[in-house]
Tab-separated table of C-alpha atoms and ligand atoms in Angstrom:
chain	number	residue	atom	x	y	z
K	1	UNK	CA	0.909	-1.558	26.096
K	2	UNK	CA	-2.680	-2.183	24.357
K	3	UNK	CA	-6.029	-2.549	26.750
K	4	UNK	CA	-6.519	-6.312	26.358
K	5	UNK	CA	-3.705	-7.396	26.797
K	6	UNK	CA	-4.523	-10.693	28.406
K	7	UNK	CA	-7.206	-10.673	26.080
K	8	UNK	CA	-6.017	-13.723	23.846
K	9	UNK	CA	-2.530	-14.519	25.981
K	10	UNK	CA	-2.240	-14.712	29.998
K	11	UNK	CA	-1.472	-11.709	30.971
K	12	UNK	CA	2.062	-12.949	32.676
K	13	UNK	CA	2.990	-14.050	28.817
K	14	UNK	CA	2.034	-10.970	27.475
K	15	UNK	CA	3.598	-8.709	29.392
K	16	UNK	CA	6.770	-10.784	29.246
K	17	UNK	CA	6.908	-11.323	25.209
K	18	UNK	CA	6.400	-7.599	25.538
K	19	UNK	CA	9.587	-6.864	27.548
K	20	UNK	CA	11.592	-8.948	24.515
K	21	UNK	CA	9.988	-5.841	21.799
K	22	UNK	CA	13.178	-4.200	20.453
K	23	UNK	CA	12.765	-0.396	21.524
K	24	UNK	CA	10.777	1.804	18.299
K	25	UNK	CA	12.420	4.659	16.790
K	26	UNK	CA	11.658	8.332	17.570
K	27	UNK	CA	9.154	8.391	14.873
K	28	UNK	CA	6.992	4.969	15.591
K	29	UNK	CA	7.136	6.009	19.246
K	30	UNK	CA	5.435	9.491	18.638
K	31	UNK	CA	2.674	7.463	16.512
K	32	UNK	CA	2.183	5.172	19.095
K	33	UNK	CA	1.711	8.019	21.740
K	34	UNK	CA	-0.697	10.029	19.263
K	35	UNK	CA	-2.283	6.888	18.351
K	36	UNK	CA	-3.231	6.063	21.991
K	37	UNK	CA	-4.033	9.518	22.239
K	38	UNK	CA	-6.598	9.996	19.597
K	39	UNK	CA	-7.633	6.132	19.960
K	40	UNK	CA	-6.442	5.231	16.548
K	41	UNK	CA	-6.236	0.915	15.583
K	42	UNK	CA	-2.753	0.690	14.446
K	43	UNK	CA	-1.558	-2.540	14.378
K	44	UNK	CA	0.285	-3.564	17.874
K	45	UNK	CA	4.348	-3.685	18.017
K	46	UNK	CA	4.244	-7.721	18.091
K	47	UNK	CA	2.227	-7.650	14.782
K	48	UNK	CA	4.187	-4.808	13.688
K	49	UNK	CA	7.496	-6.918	14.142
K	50	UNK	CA	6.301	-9.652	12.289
K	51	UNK	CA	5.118	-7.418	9.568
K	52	UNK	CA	9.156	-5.987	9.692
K	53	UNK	CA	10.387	-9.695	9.752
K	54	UNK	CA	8.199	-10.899	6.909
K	55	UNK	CA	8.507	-8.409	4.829
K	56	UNK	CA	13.112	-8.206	5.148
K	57	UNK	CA	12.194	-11.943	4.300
K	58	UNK	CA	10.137	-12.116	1.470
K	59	UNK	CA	11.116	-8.886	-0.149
K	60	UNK	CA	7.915	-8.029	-2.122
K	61	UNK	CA	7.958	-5.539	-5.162
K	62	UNK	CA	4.209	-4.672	-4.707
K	63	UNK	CA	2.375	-4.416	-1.089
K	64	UNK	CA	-1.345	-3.411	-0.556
K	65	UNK	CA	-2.348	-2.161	2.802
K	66	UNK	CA	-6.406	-2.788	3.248
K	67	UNK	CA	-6.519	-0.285	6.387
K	68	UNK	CA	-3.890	2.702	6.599
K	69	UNK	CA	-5.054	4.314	9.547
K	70	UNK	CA	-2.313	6.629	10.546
K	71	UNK	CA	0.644	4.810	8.562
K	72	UNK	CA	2.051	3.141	11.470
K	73	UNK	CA	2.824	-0.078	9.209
K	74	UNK	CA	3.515	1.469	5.724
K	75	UNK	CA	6.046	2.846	7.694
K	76	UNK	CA	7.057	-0.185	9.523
K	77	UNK	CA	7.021	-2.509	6.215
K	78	UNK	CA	8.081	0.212	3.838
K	79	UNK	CA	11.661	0.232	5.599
K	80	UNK	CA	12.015	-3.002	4.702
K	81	UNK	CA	11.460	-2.346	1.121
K	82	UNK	CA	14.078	-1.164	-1.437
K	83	UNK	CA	13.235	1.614	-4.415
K	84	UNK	CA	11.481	-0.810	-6.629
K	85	UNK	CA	8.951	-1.723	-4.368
K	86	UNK	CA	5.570	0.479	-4.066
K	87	UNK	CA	3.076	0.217	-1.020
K	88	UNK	CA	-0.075	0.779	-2.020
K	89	UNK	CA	-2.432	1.798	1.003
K	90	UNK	CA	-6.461	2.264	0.959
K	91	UNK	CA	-8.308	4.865	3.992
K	92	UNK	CA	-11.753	5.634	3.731
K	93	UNK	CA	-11.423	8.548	6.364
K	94	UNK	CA	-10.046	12.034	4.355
K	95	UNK	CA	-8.501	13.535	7.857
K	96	UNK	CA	-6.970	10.218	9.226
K	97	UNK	CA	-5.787	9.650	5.522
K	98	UNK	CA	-3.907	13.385	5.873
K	99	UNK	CA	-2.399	12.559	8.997
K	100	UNK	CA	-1.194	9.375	7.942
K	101	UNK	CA	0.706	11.285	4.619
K	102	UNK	CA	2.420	13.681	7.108
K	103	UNK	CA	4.065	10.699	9.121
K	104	UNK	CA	4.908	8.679	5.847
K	105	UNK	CA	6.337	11.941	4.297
K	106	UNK	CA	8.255	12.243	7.671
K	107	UNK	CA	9.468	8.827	7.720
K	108	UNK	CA	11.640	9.633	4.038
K	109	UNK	CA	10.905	5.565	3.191
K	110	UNK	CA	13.559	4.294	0.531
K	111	UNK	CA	10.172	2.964	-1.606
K	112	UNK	CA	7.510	4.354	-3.053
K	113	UNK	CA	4.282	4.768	-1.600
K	114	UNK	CA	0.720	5.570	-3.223
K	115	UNK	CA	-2.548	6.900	-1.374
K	116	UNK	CA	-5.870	5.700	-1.951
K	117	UNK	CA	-8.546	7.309	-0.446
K	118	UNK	CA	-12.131	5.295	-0.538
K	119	UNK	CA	-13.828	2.209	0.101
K	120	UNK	CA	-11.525	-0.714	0.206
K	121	UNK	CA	-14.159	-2.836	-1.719
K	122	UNK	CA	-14.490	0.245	-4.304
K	123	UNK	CA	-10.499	0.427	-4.536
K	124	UNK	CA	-9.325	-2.995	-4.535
K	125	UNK	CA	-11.821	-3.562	-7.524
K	126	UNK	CA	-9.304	-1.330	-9.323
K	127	UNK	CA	-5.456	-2.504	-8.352
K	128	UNK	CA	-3.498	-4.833	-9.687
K	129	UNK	CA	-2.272	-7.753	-7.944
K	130	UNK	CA	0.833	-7.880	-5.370
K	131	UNK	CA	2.728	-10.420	-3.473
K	132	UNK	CA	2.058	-8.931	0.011
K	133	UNK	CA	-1.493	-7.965	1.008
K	134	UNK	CA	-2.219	-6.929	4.788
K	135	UNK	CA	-5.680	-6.770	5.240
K	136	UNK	CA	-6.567	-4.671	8.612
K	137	UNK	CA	-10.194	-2.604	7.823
K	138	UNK	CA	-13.410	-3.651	8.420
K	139	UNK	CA	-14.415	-7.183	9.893
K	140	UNK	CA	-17.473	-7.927	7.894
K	141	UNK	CA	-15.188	-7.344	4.488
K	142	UNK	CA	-12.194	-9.441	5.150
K	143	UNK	CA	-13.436	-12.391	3.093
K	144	UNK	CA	-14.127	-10.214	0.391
K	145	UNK	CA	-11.067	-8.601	0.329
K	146	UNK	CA	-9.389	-12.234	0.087
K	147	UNK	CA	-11.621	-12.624	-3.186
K	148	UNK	CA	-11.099	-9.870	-4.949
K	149	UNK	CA	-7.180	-10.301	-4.454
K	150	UNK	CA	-6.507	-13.703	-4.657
K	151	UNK	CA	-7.328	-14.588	-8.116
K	152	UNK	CA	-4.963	-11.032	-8.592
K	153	UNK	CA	-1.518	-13.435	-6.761
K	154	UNK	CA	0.883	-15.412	-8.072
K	155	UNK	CA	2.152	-18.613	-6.049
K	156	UNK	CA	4.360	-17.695	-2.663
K	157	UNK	CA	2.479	-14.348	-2.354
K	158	UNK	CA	1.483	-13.638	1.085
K	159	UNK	CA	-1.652	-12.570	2.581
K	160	UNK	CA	-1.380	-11.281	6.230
K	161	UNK	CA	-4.312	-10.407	8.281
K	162	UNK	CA	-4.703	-8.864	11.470
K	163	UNK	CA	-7.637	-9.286	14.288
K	164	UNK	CA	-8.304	-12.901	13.795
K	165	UNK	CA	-8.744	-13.606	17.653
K	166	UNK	CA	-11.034	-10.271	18.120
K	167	UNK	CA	-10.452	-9.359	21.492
K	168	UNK	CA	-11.074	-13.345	22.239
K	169	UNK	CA	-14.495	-13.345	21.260
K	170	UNK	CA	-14.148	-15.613	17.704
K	171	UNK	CA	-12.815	-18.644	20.415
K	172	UNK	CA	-15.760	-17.661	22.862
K	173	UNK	CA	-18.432	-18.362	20.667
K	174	UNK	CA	-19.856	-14.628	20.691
K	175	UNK	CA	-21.829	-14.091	17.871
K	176	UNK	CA	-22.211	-10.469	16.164
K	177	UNK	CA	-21.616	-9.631	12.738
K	178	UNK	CA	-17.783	-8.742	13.246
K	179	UNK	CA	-16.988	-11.931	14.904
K	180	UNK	CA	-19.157	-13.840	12.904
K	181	UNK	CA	-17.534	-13.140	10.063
K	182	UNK	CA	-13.828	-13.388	11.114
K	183	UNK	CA	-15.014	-16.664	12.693
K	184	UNK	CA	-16.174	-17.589	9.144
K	185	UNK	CA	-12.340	-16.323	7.720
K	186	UNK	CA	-10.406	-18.151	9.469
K	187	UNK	CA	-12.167	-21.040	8.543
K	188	UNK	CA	-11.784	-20.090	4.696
K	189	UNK	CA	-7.897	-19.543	5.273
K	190	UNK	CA	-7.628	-22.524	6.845
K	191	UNK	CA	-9.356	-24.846	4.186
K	192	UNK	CA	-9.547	-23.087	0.998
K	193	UNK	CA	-7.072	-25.170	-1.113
K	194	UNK	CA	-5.042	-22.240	-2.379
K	195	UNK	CA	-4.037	-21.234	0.469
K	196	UNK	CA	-1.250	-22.813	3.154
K	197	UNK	CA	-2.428	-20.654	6.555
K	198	UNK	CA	-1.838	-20.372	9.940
K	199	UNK	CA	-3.721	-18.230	12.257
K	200	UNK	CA	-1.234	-17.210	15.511
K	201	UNK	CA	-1.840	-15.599	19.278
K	202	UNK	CA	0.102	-12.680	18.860
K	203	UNK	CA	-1.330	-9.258	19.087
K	204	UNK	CA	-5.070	-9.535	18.095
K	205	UNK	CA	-4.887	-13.227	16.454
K	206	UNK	CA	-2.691	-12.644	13.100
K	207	UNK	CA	-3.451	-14.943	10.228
K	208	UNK	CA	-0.320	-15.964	7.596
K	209	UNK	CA	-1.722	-17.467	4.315
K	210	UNK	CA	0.654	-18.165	1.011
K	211	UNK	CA	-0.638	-18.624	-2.149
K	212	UNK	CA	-0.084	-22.233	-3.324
X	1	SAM	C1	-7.201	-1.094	12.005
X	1	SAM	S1	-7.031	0.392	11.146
X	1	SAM	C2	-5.610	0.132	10.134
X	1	SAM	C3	-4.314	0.131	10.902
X	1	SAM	C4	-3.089	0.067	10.022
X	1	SAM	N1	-3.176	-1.037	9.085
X	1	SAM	C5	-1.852	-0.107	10.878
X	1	SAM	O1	-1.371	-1.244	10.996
X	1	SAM	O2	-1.378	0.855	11.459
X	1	SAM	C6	-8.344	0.312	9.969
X	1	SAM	C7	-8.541	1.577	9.153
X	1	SAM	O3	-9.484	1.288	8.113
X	1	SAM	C8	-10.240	2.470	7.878
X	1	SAM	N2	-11.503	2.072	7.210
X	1	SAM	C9	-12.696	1.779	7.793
X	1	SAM	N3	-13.587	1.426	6.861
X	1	SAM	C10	-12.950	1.473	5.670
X	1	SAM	C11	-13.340	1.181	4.340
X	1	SAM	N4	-14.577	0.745	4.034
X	1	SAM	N5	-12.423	1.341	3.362
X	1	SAM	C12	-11.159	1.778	3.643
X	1	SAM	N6	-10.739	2.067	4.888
X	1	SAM	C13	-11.618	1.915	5.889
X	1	SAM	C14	-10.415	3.085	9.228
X	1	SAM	O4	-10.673	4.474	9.118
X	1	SAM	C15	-9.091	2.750	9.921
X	1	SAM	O5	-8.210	3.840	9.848
């Protein structure tokens, strides 16, 4: 169960919608344990089940991860997938990047996965478009992120973002850059035209946006 856990939630809810997670295989509960352990970000099991449930649904050929961390969610999203889909996933951190292509390897996913190692800004510049974009790195960026790979989606692509909420601090008016500018994305999602969002209370605060 993560720290702040009645952080955006009561902590009676919380605990309870937690009870309702279906149990995680051998392999997601090992990198939630070494996770925990080595106080790695990955992206909570509510937020990871939506991920799952989004991804089964829309079926997307191309994904990119912004954020891999340790490949908790490739691994979660890329069992979704089917051979023609590739995830493509962007770390700026060499040994957290290594660890992450151990578990992935491990996991045997039935798609295809590609590595990036480097500054999300730096890489993004460079990819094509896709029709499922999870963006989880740094705070400050996220708006960026959501213009360099907009104009790069096609209607009913889907642009998921975790952290919205920030440990309750973008609804309690605390002001530092981090907040600040997630404060400032959520607004965008929620009023820039091309996009039909919704920002939820689950996990961190996850925001949903499709491309209209
Ligand atoms: C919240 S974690 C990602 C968790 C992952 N998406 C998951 O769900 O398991 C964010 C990751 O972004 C990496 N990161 C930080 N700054 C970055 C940057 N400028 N470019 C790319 N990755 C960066 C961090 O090292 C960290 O592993």
């Amino acid at each position: 169960m993560k720290a702040g856990i009645d952080k955006i939630l009561k902590r009676t809810q919380a605990e309870y919608l937690d009870t309702l997670l279906p149990p995680r295989d051998a392999l997601l509960a090992r990198m939630e344990e070494y996770a925990a352990e080595h106080d790695h970000p990955i992206a909570d099991a509510e937020v990871a089940q939506l991920e799952r449930l989004m991804v089964r649904t829309l079926r997307p050929k191309r994904i990119i991860e912004v954020g891999t961390n340790i490949g908790y969610s490739v691994i979660v999203m890329g069992r979704e997938c089917s051979p023609e889909t590739v995830i493509e996933t962007i770390e700026l951190d060499t040994d957290i990047l290594a660890v992450a292509k151990k578990f992935v390897a491990e996991a045997q996913l039935p798609c295809r996965v590609k590595f990036h190692q480097g500054r999300a800004l730096e890489v993004l510049t460079n990819l094509d478009g896709a029709d499922f974009v999870f963006i989880d790195c740094v705070k400050t960026e996220y708006e960026q992120y959501l213009d360099l790979m907009l104009p790069k989606m096609s209607a009913g692509g889907m642009i998921f973002c975790d952290n919205l909420l920030w440990g309750g601090k973008v609804a309690d008016g605390v002001h530092d850059p981090s907040t600040d500018a997630l404060r400032a994305f959520n607004h965008r999602i929620m009023t820039d035209p091309r996009l039909d969002s919704i920002v939820l209370p689950l996990g961190d605060g996850v925001g949903i946006s499709i491309v209209k």
